[in-house]
mmCIF file of C-alpha atoms and ligand atoms in Angstrom:
data_model
loop_
_atom_site.group_PDB
_atom_site.id
_atom_site.type_symbol
_atom_site.label_atom_id
_atom_site.label_comp_id
_atom_site.label_asym_id
_atom_site.label_seq_id
_atom_site.Cartn_x
_atom_site.Cartn_y
_atom_site.Cartn_z
ATOM 1 C CA UNK L 1 35.963 2.150 -6.200
ATOM 2 C CA UNK L 2 32.841 4.317 -6.229
ATOM 3 C CA UNK L 3 30.281 1.816 -7.399
ATOM 4 C CA UNK L 4 27.518 3.388 -5.375
ATOM 5 C CA UNK L 5 28.174 7.098 -6.108
ATOM 6 C CA UNK L 6 24.782 8.972 -6.108
ATOM 7 C CA UNK L 7 23.012 5.907 -4.711
ATOM 8 C CA UNK L 8 20.844 5.923 -1.592
ATOM 9 C CA UNK L 9 21.047 2.895 0.740
ATOM 10 C CA UNK L 10 18.734 2.121 3.625
ATOM 11 C CA UNK L 11 20.442 -0.248 6.100
ATOM 12 C CA UNK L 12 18.542 -1.667 9.116
ATOM 13 C CA UNK L 13 20.423 -2.775 12.197
ATOM 14 C CA UNK L 14 23.172 -0.396 11.056
ATOM 15 C CA UNK L 15 24.413 0.697 14.474
ATOM 16 C CA UNK L 16 26.771 -2.266 15.117
ATOM 17 C CA UNK L 17 27.841 -5.742 13.933
ATOM 18 C CA UNK L 18 27.234 -6.836 10.383
ATOM 19 C CA UNK L 19 24.785 -3.944 9.587
ATOM 20 C CA UNK L 20 27.437 -1.382 10.532
ATOM 21 C CA UNK L 21 29.955 -3.072 8.232
ATOM 22 C CA UNK L 22 27.434 -3.106 5.400
ATOM 23 C CA UNK L 23 26.580 0.613 5.897
ATOM 24 C CA UNK L 24 30.276 1.441 5.996
ATOM 25 C CA UNK L 25 30.985 -0.495 2.796
ATOM 26 C CA UNK L 26 28.179 1.297 0.916
ATOM 27 C CA UNK L 27 29.281 4.720 2.232
ATOM 28 C CA UNK L 28 32.951 4.014 1.401
ATOM 29 C CA UNK L 29 31.920 3.291 -2.172
ATOM 30 C CA UNK L 30 30.050 6.524 -2.473
ATOM 31 C CA UNK L 31 26.485 5.958 -1.257
ATOM 32 C CA UNK L 32 24.501 8.095 1.099
ATOM 33 C CA UNK L 33 23.257 5.817 3.777
ATOM 34 C CA UNK L 34 20.178 5.904 6.074
ATOM 35 C CA UNK L 35 21.283 4.177 9.356
ATOM 36 C CA UNK L 36 18.277 2.531 10.929
ATOM 37 C CA UNK L 37 18.493 1.032 14.368
ATOM 38 C CA UNK L 38 16.558 0.769 17.647
ATOM 39 C CA UNK L 39 19.632 1.382 19.734
ATOM 40 C CA UNK L 40 20.188 5.125 20.383
ATOM 41 C CA UNK L 41 23.603 4.742 22.013
ATOM 42 C CA UNK L 42 25.083 2.542 19.296
ATOM 43 C CA UNK L 43 23.639 4.662 16.628
ATOM 44 C CA UNK L 44 25.167 7.907 18.015
ATOM 45 C CA UNK L 45 28.564 6.260 18.210
ATOM 46 C CA UNK L 46 28.369 4.916 14.676
ATOM 47 C CA UNK L 47 27.115 8.252 13.269
ATOM 48 C CA UNK L 48 30.056 10.076 14.903
ATOM 49 C CA UNK L 49 32.546 7.530 13.551
ATOM 50 C CA UNK L 50 31.096 7.678 10.016
ATOM 51 C CA UNK L 51 30.875 11.412 9.935
ATOM 52 C CA UNK L 52 34.500 11.669 11.025
ATOM 53 C CA UNK L 53 35.307 9.554 7.911
ATOM 54 C CA UNK L 54 33.388 12.063 5.757
ATOM 55 C CA UNK L 55 30.496 9.690 5.060
ATOM 56 C CA UNK L 56 27.031 11.158 4.351
ATOM 57 C CA UNK L 57 24.619 9.381 6.722
ATOM 58 C CA UNK L 58 21.164 9.854 8.070
ATOM 59 C CA UNK L 59 20.486 8.204 11.505
ATOM 60 C CA UNK L 60 16.884 7.118 12.085
ATOM 61 C CA UNK L 61 15.936 5.580 15.437
ATOM 62 C CA UNK L 62 13.373 2.960 14.549
ATOM 63 C CA UNK L 63 12.046 -0.354 15.883
ATOM 64 C CA UNK L 64 11.550 -2.476 12.791
ATOM 65 C CA UNK L 65 8.876 -4.548 14.460
ATOM 66 C CA UNK L 66 6.590 -1.533 14.452
ATOM 67 C CA UNK L 67 5.131 -0.985 10.965
ATOM 68 C CA UNK L 68 4.330 2.687 11.611
ATOM 69 C CA UNK L 69 7.921 3.438 12.678
ATOM 70 C CA UNK L 70 9.242 1.664 9.558
ATOM 71 C CA UNK L 71 6.925 3.739 7.314
ATOM 72 C CA UNK L 72 8.097 6.952 8.955
ATOM 73 C CA UNK L 73 11.760 5.928 8.443
ATOM 74 C CA UNK L 74 11.180 5.229 4.743
ATOM 75 C CA UNK L 75 9.311 8.534 4.348
ATOM 76 C CA UNK L 76 12.105 10.442 6.146
ATOM 77 C CA UNK L 77 14.738 9.012 3.845
ATOM 78 C CA UNK L 78 12.776 9.821 0.735
ATOM 79 C CA UNK L 79 12.096 13.326 2.027
ATOM 80 C CA UNK L 80 15.798 13.841 2.615
ATOM 81 C CA UNK L 81 17.262 12.208 -0.519
ATOM 82 C CA UNK L 82 14.323 11.599 -2.912
ATOM 83 C CA UNK L 83 14.675 7.846 -3.369
ATOM 84 C CA UNK L 84 16.024 4.489 -2.067
ATOM 85 C CA UNK L 85 18.219 2.487 -4.410
ATOM 86 C CA UNK L 86 19.456 -0.229 -2.073
ATOM 87 C CA UNK L 87 17.757 -1.879 0.923
ATOM 88 C CA UNK L 88 20.014 -3.859 3.269
ATOM 89 C CA UNK L 89 17.346 -5.442 5.414
ATOM 90 C CA UNK L 90 19.564 -6.728 8.252
ATOM 91 C CA UNK L 91 18.191 -6.027 11.728
ATOM 92 C CA UNK L 92 17.751 -9.119 13.758
ATOM 93 C CA UNK L 93 17.932 -10.741 17.239
ATOM 94 C CA UNK L 94 18.833 -14.184 18.474
ATOM 95 C CA UNK L 95 19.044 -16.130 21.698
ATOM 96 C CA UNK L 96 19.113 -19.862 22.486
ATOM 97 C CA UNK L 97 16.247 -21.649 24.170
ATOM 98 C CA UNK L 98 15.112 -25.298 24.220
ATOM 99 C CA UNK L 99 12.209 -25.919 21.975
ATOM 100 C CA UNK L 100 10.089 -27.419 24.774
ATOM 101 C CA UNK L 101 10.635 -24.348 26.934
ATOM 102 C CA UNK L 102 9.986 -21.522 24.489
ATOM 103 C CA UNK L 103 7.337 -19.204 25.913
ATOM 104 C CA UNK L 104 4.689 -17.820 23.482
ATOM 105 C CA UNK L 105 5.852 -14.245 24.061
ATOM 106 C CA UNK L 106 9.491 -15.241 23.368
ATOM 107 C CA UNK L 107 8.341 -16.909 20.091
ATOM 108 C CA UNK L 108 6.339 -13.824 19.106
ATOM 109 C CA UNK L 109 9.277 -11.366 19.917
ATOM 110 C CA UNK L 110 11.635 -13.356 17.700
ATOM 111 C CA UNK L 111 9.210 -13.497 14.805
ATOM 112 C CA UNK L 112 8.169 -9.848 15.228
ATOM 113 C CA UNK L 113 11.629 -8.492 14.829
ATOM 114 C CA UNK L 114 13.282 -10.998 12.509
ATOM 115 C CA UNK L 115 10.442 -11.826 10.151
ATOM 116 C CA UNK L 116 7.697 -9.279 10.588
ATOM 117 C CA UNK L 117 10.200 -6.430 10.739
ATOM 118 C CA UNK L 118 11.845 -7.756 7.591
ATOM 119 C CA UNK L 119 8.469 -7.856 5.845
ATOM 120 C CA UNK L 120 7.356 -4.342 6.916
ATOM 121 C CA UNK L 121 10.680 -2.916 5.781
ATOM 122 C CA UNK L 122 10.868 -4.852 2.514
ATOM 123 C CA UNK L 123 7.269 -3.989 1.546
ATOM 124 C CA UNK L 124 7.426 -0.275 2.420
ATOM 125 C CA UNK L 125 10.723 0.205 0.619
ATOM 126 C CA UNK L 126 9.546 -1.930 -2.354
ATOM 127 C CA UNK L 127 6.535 0.412 -2.808
ATOM 128 C CA UNK L 128 8.995 3.302 -3.152
ATOM 129 C CA UNK L 129 11.202 1.238 -5.545
ATOM 130 C CA UNK L 130 8.168 0.383 -7.721
ATOM 131 C CA UNK L 131 7.552 4.188 -8.110
ATOM 132 C CA UNK L 132 11.190 4.559 -9.153
ATOM 133 C CA UNK L 133 11.100 1.635 -11.531
ATOM 134 C CA UNK L 134 14.201 0.067 -10.049
ATOM 135 C CA UNK L 135 15.918 -1.096 -6.884
ATOM 136 C CA UNK L 136 17.883 -3.806 -5.103
ATOM 137 C CA UNK L 137 16.912 -5.557 -1.902
ATOM 138 C CA UNK L 138 19.125 -7.866 0.126
ATOM 139 C CA UNK L 139 17.541 -9.622 3.095
ATOM 140 C CA UNK L 140 19.580 -11.062 5.956
ATOM 141 C CA UNK L 141 18.805 -14.724 6.442
ATOM 142 C CA UNK L 142 21.347 -17.150 7.953
ATOM 143 C CA UNK L 143 22.664 -20.684 7.492
ATOM 144 C CA UNK L 144 19.929 -21.281 10.135
ATOM 145 C CA UNK L 145 17.433 -20.516 7.399
ATOM 146 C CA UNK L 146 18.704 -23.551 5.485
ATOM 147 C CA UNK L 147 19.560 -26.140 8.132
ATOM 148 C CA UNK L 148 18.328 -26.431 11.703
ATOM 149 C CA UNK L 149 20.350 -25.852 14.823
ATOM 150 C CA UNK L 150 19.504 -27.099 18.339
ATOM 151 C CA UNK L 151 17.989 -24.501 20.732
ATOM 152 C CA UNK L 152 17.100 -22.044 17.972
ATOM 153 C CA UNK L 153 13.649 -23.135 16.782
ATOM 154 C CA UNK L 154 12.235 -19.606 16.837
ATOM 155 C CA UNK L 155 15.352 -18.079 15.194
ATOM 156 C CA UNK L 156 15.540 -20.860 12.597
ATOM 157 C CA UNK L 157 11.843 -20.496 11.717
ATOM 158 C CA UNK L 158 12.338 -16.716 11.242
ATOM 159 C CA UNK L 159 15.369 -17.192 8.975
ATOM 160 C CA UNK L 160 13.735 -19.966 6.922
ATOM 161 C CA UNK L 161 10.833 -17.576 6.467
ATOM 162 C CA UNK L 162 13.122 -14.895 5.118
ATOM 163 C CA UNK L 163 14.638 -17.236 2.522
ATOM 164 C CA UNK L 164 11.171 -17.875 0.998
ATOM 165 C CA UNK L 165 9.890 -14.325 1.492
ATOM 166 C CA UNK L 166 12.927 -13.289 -0.598
ATOM 167 C CA UNK L 167 12.117 -15.777 -3.395
ATOM 168 C CA UNK L 168 8.509 -14.700 -3.594
ATOM 169 C CA UNK L 169 9.410 -11.003 -3.580
ATOM 170 C CA UNK L 170 11.790 -11.682 -6.448
ATOM 171 C CA UNK L 171 9.047 -13.370 -8.413
ATOM 172 C CA UNK L 172 6.606 -10.530 -7.977
ATOM 173 C CA UNK L 173 9.044 -7.566 -8.236
ATOM 174 C CA UNK L 174 11.122 -8.632 -11.209
ATOM 175 C CA UNK L 175 8.771 -6.876 -13.613
ATOM 176 C CA UNK L 176 9.410 -3.619 -11.765
ATOM 177 C CA UNK L 177 13.164 -4.059 -12.237
ATOM 178 C CA UNK L 178 13.726 -4.789 -8.569
ATOM 179 C CA UNK L 179 16.172 -7.597 -7.680
ATOM 180 C CA UNK L 180 15.764 -9.422 -4.345
ATOM 181 C CA UNK L 181 18.205 -11.854 -2.790
ATOM 182 C CA UNK L 182 19.135 -13.101 0.669
ATOM 183 C CA UNK L 183 22.443 -13.707 2.342
ATOM 184 C CA UNK L 184 23.030 -16.628 4.707
ATOM 185 C CA UNK L 185 25.987 -16.158 6.993
ATOM 186 C CA UNK L 186 27.418 -18.792 9.201
ATOM 187 C CA UNK L 187 29.244 -17.868 12.408
ATOM 188 C CA UNK L 188 30.303 -14.147 12.215
ATOM 189 C CA UNK L 189 32.088 -12.398 15.044
ATOM 190 C CA UNK L 190 29.735 -9.635 16.266
ATOM 191 C CA UNK L 191 28.183 -8.455 19.498
ATOM 192 C CA UNK L 192 25.364 -10.953 18.792
ATOM 193 C CA UNK L 193 27.676 -13.940 18.587
ATOM 194 C CA UNK L 194 29.841 -12.756 21.431
ATOM 195 C CA UNK L 195 26.908 -13.633 23.684
ATOM 196 C CA UNK L 196 28.376 -17.245 23.306
ATOM 197 C CA UNK L 197 31.064 -16.893 25.996
ATOM 198 C CA UNK L 198 32.266 -20.514 26.020
ATOM 199 C CA UNK L 199 35.631 -20.297 24.275
ATOM 200 C CA UNK L 200 36.101 -24.120 24.356
ATOM 201 C CA UNK L 201 32.808 -24.480 22.505
ATOM 202 C CA UNK L 202 33.834 -21.911 19.916
ATOM 203 C CA UNK L 203 37.242 -23.510 19.301
ATOM 204 C CA UNK L 204 35.625 -26.915 18.846
ATOM 205 C CA UNK L 205 32.966 -25.458 16.546
ATOM 206 C CA UNK L 206 35.720 -23.885 14.396
ATOM 207 C CA UNK L 207 37.762 -27.085 14.329
ATOM 208 C CA UNK L 208 34.915 -29.439 13.447
ATOM 209 C CA UNK L 209 32.493 -27.379 11.418
ATOM 210 C CA UNK L 210 34.219 -24.537 9.566
ATOM 211 C CA UNK L 211 36.318 -25.545 6.583
ATOM 212 C CA UNK L 212 38.310 -22.213 6.537
ATOM 213 C CA UNK L 213 39.198 -22.743 10.257
ATOM 214 C CA UNK L 214 38.025 -19.367 11.446
ATOM 215 C CA UNK L 215 34.884 -17.465 12.220
ATOM 216 C CA UNK L 216 33.693 -14.831 9.783
ATOM 217 C CA UNK L 217 34.130 -11.099 10.082
ATOM 218 C CA UNK L 218 31.324 -8.564 9.419
ATOM 219 C CA UNK L 219 33.349 -7.386 6.403
ATOM 220 C CA UNK L 220 33.131 -10.838 4.891
ATOM 221 C CA UNK L 221 29.356 -10.357 4.750
ATOM 222 C CA UNK L 222 29.446 -6.630 3.780
ATOM 223 C CA UNK L 223 31.453 -7.503 0.674
ATOM 224 C CA UNK L 224 28.785 -9.896 -0.526
ATOM 225 C CA UNK L 225 26.112 -7.233 0.082
ATOM 226 C CA UNK L 226 28.136 -4.851 -2.063
ATOM 227 C CA UNK L 227 28.457 -7.450 -4.867
ATOM 228 C CA UNK L 228 24.680 -8.170 -4.788
ATOM 229 C CA UNK L 229 23.883 -4.479 -4.916
ATOM 230 C CA UNK L 230 26.242 -3.805 -7.779
ATOM 231 C CA UNK L 231 25.726 -4.172 -11.520
ATOM 232 C CA UNK L 232 27.993 -7.276 -11.447
ATOM 233 C CA UNK L 233 24.910 -9.003 -10.001
ATOM 234 C CA UNK L 234 22.488 -7.576 -12.595
ATOM 235 C CA UNK L 235 21.067 -11.032 -13.489
ATOM 236 C CA UNK L 236 20.927 -12.440 -9.942
ATOM 237 C CA UNK L 237 17.526 -12.418 -8.199
ATOM 238 C CA UNK L 238 15.532 -14.778 -6.013
ATOM 239 C CA UNK L 239 18.461 -16.700 -4.624
ATOM 240 C CA UNK L 240 20.566 -16.880 -1.481
ATOM 241 C CA UNK L 241 24.312 -16.696 -1.079
ATOM 242 C CA UNK L 242 25.864 -18.641 1.747
ATOM 243 C CA UNK L 243 28.788 -16.992 3.554
ATOM 244 C CA UNK L 244 29.963 -19.580 6.038
ATOM 245 C CA UNK L 245 33.588 -20.576 5.439
ATOM 246 C CA UNK L 246 32.411 -23.912 4.113
ATOM 247 C CA UNK L 247 30.319 -24.965 7.030
ATOM 248 C CA UNK L 248 27.296 -26.169 5.029
ATOM 249 C CA UNK L 249 29.526 -27.990 2.511
ATOM 250 C CA UNK L 250 29.490 -31.083 4.691
HETATM 251 N N1 NAD D 1 26.471 -12.896 13.915
HETATM 252 C C1 NAD D 1 26.227 -14.039 13.313
HETATM 253 O O1 NAD D 1 26.906 -15.022 13.487
HETATM 254 C C2 NAD D 1 25.079 -14.065 12.309
HETATM 255 C C3 NAD D 1 24.968 -15.206 11.490
HETATM 256 C C4 NAD D 1 23.962 -15.266 10.566
HETATM 257 C C5 NAD D 1 23.002 -14.249 10.516
HETATM 258 N N2 NAD D 1 23.160 -13.126 11.310
HETATM 259 C C6 NAD D 1 22.136 -12.104 11.147
HETATM 260 O O2 NAD D 1 22.755 -10.878 10.822
HETATM 261 C C7 NAD D 1 22.018 -9.805 11.286
HETATM 262 C C8 NAD D 1 22.841 -8.878 12.130
HETATM 263 O O3 NAD D 1 23.396 -9.602 13.212
HETATM 264 P P1 NAD D 1 24.681 -9.162 14.089
HETATM 265 O O4 NAD D 1 25.378 -10.340 14.413
HETATM 266 O O5 NAD D 1 25.309 -7.980 13.465
HETATM 267 O O6 NAD D 1 23.842 -8.671 15.368
HETATM 268 P P2 NAD D 1 24.105 -7.525 16.439
HETATM 269 O O7 NAD D 1 23.281 -7.821 17.607
HETATM 270 O O8 NAD D 1 25.490 -7.208 16.609
HETATM 271 O O9 NAD D 1 23.422 -6.235 15.654
HETATM 272 C C9 NAD D 1 22.055 -6.211 15.416
HETATM 273 C C10 NAD D 1 21.631 -4.838 14.944
HETATM 274 O O10 NAD D 1 20.187 -4.841 14.759
HETATM 275 C C11 NAD D 1 19.607 -3.805 15.505
HETATM 276 N N3 NAD D 1 18.267 -4.221 15.959
HETATM 277 C C12 NAD D 1 17.905 -5.269 16.731
HETATM 278 N N4 NAD D 1 16.581 -5.217 16.956
HETATM 279 C C13 NAD D 1 16.077 -4.241 16.260
HETATM 280 C C14 NAD D 1 14.818 -3.708 16.064
HETATM 281 N N5 NAD D 1 13.733 -4.224 16.664
HETATM 282 N N6 NAD D 1 14.577 -2.591 15.314
HETATM 283 C C15 NAD D 1 15.723 -2.033 14.660
HETATM 284 N N7 NAD D 1 16.957 -2.477 14.817
HETATM 285 C C16 NAD D 1 17.144 -3.558 15.632
HETATM 286 C C17 NAD D 1 20.501 -3.538 16.641
HETATM 287 O O11 NAD D 1 20.340 -2.232 17.197
HETATM 288 C C18 NAD D 1 21.858 -3.740 15.965
HETATM 289 O O12 NAD D 1 22.206 -2.556 15.254
HETATM 290 C C19 NAD D 1 20.819 -10.432 12.092
HETATM 291 O O13 NAD D 1 19.669 -10.420 11.252
HETATM 292 C C20 NAD D 1 21.363 -11.826 12.386
HETATM 293 O O14 NAD D 1 20.278 -12.735 12.598
HETATM 294 C C21 NAD D 1 24.103 -13.039 12.214
#
């Protein structure tokens, strides 16, 4: 399938994990992909891997929590390829911390990357899409944007913010022919979730919480991004799709 032939995708957090799988899926279906990440080492590895597969990619080292860097990354992509058709706004961080112990600078860091970074990227890319008269934006939220989880007050607040940022963007940008949705994954196996090194906890989590009895793969999420970016989702905007193996069904 070449659903995204001649399309330009801009993927943040593209150097590993879910973002890498999203970038790969768009590239495999014909898109040219700007790979945005703050991790030079991962980015180089991913670029080499993608180029060996014949994908057309543009690596851009960027910290999404810095609005100026985000602006330069958007400009660079437009200079190179003339437009941005798809934004996969995915970069994010997470760690656990008791609510009563969260330091102010930890709170700010989480919100700076996960929510402010998402806003800077979404707004700067949207301005380009308004000029084009079309575009699709998919913001990475989480099941933690819908229900709470112990020890993740800062993360949960950032993801809840993304769900409503998405809805408001959809309301304001629909008249410009720009669709905006969010995706809410549950437990997905990536370097981020591998930080949980307690196998007993993970096994119990799968047994008691996930209806499909397994954790998700980055590709499970990438497929949903591809659907939302495609014409099959032409009448879908302002909503969230939960990709959690049935976790929130109970
Ligand atoms: N893994 C899960 O279980 C899970 C579940 C729900 C939501 N998510 C969300 O999915 C997204 C990707 O998570 P993942 O599991 O692939 O994580 P990951 O840690 O494996 O990858 C994160 C990516 O974001 C990039 N990144 C981090 N901070 C950045 C910054 N300041 N500027 C630019 N890039 C930055 C990293 O370089 C990396 O490429 C995150 O938004 C995360 O909150 C993950």
